[in-house]
Every structure is written in structure tokens, then in C-alpha cells.
Coordinates of C-alpha atoms in Angstrom, one line a residue:
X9 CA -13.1 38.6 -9.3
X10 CA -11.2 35.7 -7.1
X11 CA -12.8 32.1 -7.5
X12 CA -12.9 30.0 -4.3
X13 CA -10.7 27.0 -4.1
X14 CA -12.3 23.9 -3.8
X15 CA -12.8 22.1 -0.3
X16 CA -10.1 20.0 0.5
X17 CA -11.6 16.1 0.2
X18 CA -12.8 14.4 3.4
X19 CA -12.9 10.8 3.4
X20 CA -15.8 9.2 5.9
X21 CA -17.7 5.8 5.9
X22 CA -20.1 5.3 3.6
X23 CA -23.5 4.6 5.1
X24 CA -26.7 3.3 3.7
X25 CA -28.1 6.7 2.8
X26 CA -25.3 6.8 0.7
X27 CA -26.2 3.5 -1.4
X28 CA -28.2 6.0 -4.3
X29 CA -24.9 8.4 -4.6
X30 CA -22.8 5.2 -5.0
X31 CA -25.4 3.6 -7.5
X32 CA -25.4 6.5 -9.2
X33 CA -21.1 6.8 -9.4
X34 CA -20.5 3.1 -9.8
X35 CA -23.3 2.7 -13.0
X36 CA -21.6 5.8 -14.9
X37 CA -17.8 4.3 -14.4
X38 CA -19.5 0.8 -16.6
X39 CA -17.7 -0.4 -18.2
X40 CA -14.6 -0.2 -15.8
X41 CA -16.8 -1.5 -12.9
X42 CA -20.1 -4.1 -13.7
X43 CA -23.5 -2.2 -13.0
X44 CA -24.9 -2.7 -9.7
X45 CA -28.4 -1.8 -8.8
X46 CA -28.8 -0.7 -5.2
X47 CA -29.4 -3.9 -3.3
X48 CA -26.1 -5.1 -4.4
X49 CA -24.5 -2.0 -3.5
X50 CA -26.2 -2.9 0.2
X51 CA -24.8 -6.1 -0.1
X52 CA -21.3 -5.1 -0.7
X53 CA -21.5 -2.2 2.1
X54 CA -22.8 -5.1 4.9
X55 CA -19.6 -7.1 4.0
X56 CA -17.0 -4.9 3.2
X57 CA -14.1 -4.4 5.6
X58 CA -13.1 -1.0 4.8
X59 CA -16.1 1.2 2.8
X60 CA -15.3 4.3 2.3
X61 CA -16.6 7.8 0.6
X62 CA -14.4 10.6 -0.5
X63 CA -16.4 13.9 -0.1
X64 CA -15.4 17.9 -0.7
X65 CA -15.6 19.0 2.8
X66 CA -18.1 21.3 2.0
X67 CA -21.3 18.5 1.5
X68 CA -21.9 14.9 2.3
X69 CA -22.3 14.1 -1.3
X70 CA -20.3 11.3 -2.3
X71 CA -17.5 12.5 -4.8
X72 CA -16.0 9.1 -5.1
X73 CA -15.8 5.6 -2.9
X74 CA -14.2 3.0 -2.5
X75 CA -14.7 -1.0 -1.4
X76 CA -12.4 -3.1 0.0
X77 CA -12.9 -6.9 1.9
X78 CA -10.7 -9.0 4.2
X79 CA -9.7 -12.4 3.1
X80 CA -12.8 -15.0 4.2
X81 CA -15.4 -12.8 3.1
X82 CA -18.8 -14.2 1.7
X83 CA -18.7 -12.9 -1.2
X84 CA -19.5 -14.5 -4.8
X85 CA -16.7 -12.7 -7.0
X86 CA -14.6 -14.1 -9.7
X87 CA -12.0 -11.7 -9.4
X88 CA -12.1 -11.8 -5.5
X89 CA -11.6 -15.5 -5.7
X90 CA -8.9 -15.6 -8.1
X91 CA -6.7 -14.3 -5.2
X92 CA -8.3 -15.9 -2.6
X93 CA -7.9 -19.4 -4.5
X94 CA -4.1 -18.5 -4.0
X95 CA -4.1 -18.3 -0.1
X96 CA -3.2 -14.3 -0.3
X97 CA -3.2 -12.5 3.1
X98 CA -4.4 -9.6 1.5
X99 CA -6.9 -7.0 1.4
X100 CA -9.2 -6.5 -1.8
X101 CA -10.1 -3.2 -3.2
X102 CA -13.5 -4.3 -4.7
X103 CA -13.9 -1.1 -6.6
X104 CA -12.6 2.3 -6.7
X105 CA -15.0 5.2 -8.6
X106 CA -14.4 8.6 -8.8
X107 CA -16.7 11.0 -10.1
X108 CA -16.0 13.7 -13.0
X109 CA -15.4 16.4 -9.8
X110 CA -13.3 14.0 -8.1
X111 CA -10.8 13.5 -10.9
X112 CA -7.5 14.7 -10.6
X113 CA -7.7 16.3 -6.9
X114 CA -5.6 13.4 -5.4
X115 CA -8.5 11.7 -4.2
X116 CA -7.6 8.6 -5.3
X117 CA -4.4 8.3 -4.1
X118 CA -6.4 9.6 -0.5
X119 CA -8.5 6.6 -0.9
X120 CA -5.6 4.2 -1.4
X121 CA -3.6 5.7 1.4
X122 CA -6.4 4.7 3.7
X123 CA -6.9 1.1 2.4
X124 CA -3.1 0.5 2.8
X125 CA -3.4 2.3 6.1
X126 CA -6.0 -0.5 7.0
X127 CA -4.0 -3.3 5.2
X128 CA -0.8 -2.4 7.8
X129 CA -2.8 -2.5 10.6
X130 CA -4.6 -5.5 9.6
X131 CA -1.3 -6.8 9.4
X132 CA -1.9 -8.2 5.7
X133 CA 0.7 -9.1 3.3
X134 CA -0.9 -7.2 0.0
X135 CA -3.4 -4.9 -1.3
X136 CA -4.9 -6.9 -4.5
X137 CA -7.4 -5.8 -7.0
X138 CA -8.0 -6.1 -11.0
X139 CA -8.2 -3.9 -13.9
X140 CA -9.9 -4.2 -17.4
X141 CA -7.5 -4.9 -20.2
X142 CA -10.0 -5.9 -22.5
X143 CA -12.4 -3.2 -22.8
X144 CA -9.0 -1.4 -21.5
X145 CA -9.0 1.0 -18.8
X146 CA -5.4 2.5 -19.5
X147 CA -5.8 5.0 -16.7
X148 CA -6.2 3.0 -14.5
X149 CA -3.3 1.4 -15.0
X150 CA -1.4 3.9 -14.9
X151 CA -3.0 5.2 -11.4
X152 CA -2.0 1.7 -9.9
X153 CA 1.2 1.7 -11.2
X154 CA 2.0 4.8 -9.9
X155 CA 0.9 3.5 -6.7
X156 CA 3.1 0.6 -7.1
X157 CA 0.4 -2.3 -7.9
X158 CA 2.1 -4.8 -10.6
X159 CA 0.4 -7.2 -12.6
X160 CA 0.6 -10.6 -10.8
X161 CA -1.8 -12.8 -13.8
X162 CA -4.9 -12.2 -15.9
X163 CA -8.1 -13.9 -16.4
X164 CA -11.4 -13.9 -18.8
X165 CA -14.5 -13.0 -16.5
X166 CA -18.2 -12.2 -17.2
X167 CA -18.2 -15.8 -19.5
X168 CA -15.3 -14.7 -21.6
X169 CA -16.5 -11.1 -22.3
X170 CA -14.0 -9.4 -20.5
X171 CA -10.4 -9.5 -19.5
X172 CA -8.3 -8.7 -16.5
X173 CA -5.1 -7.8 -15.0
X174 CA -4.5 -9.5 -11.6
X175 CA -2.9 -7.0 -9.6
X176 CA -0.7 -6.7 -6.2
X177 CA 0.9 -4.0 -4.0
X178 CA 3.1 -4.9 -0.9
X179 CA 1.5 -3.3 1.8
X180 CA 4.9 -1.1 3.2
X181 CA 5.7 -0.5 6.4
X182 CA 5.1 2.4 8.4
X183 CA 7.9 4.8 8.1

């Protein structure tokens, strides 16, 4: 008896219908990412520049997604003013989650390909985003350093409760 192979993963925008898969994916990555009930997650779809969902070809459902924003956004964010209080031409991944299924199919790296894809043609200098070292997320550092993200500072957020790793990836050129 053969098994089928999975679906290659599609990447699409996310939409709104999509808002109760992402709640749903982004509240069981806690504590790598901070809970966010669905009106937030509406919030962060209206002003993100690049929102995207990473699905197995064969359904719609949201396998993973990710967030990203353009300098000048209105958005209240610690982390996403850290860089923005340091005049980066950058673009912001907000928040990467992959789902159980999603892991270890090269979806993330998918994902990323497609934000620095947008970051080039934006023309922007950097792809920035943070990382929990404190509660750690050692994977994920590993997955952005593979990716070539290094650790550009650190700060306390959530009133001291947790701490992270200021990170930065030069957006390359197209070869």
C-alpha cells in the first residue's frame, strides 16, 4: 500500500475568513508569539503590508502565516518600534506561526523567501524582526540564523516579563 505525498505548500493572502484559522495557530505558538483574540488579528491584517498564508495545495486551510509591515505603519508595538526608533528602512516580520503539519516542509523558509521578495522590491534596506530569549525559543533561532538574521540588540518587553533578540537580515539582491 503506497501513501500519497503531501501537496506541495501554496502560499496566498490571508483574508478575513481566515482571521479564526490564524487565531487559532497564533494562540497555540504562546508563548513564542502574545495571544491575540480575533479583532486584533483584524487589526494586524488591515495594516500589514505583506499578510500571508501558507496552505497544502490541496485546502484553503491555513497551515501557517505570516505578518509583515512597512516602516510608518500605525501600529502600537514595542518590538516594532524598537527598530523603527532607529530610522531602519526595513520591513518587519510581525509574526511567523507554523502549525504542527507545517513543520519541517520548508514552509517557513517559503514564507521568508516571499517577504524578502517584497523587501527587494520595496527597495528596503533590511528584513527585521525579534525572537524570545527569555522564555527561549531556540528554534527559532536557529531558523533565522540559517536564513541569515543576526542579532542586532535585545530588550525587556511585556513590563519586564520577557526578553528579546533584536534581529536583522540584509535584504540581497536579486541574482
Amino acid at each position: 500500500m503506497s501513501v500519497a505525498a503531501p501537496a506541495s505548500p501554496l502560499l496566498r493572502p490571508a483574508t478575513a475568513s481566515d482571521v479564526p484559522a490564524l487565531v487559532e495557530l497564533n494562540n497555540a505558538a504562546i508563548p513564542a508569539v502574545p495571544v491575540t483574540p480575533a479583532d486584533e488579528m483584524e487589526g494586524l491584517l488591515d495594516i500589514s503590508s505583506l499578510a500571508l498564508v501558507a496552505t497544502d495545495g490541496d485546502s484553503a486551510d491555513p497551515l501557517g502565516f505570516l505578518l509583515a509591515l512597512d516602516p510608518g505603519a500605525e501600529y502600537s508595538s514595542e518590538n516594532y518600534d524598537w527598530f523603527e526608533d532607529r530610522g531602519l528602512d526595513h520591513l518587519y516580520v510581525d509574526r511567523i506561526v507554523l502549525g504542527e503539519r507545517a513543520r519541517n516542509r520548508g514552509i517557513g523558509r517559503r514564507l521568508y523567501d516571499a517577504v524578502f521578495d517584497a523587501a527587494r522590491e520595496a527597495e528596503r534596506d533590511v528584513v527585521t524582526c525579534e525572537i524570545n530569549l527569555d522564555p527561549p525559543n531556540p528554534g527559532s533561532m536557529r531558523f533565522h540564523g540559517r536564513l541569515g538574521f543576526e542579532q542586532t540588540g535585545e530588550q525587556l518587553t511585556k513590563g519586564g516579563e520577557v526578553l528579546v533578540a533584536k534581529m536583522a537580515a540584509q535584504v540581497p539582491d536579486r541574482v
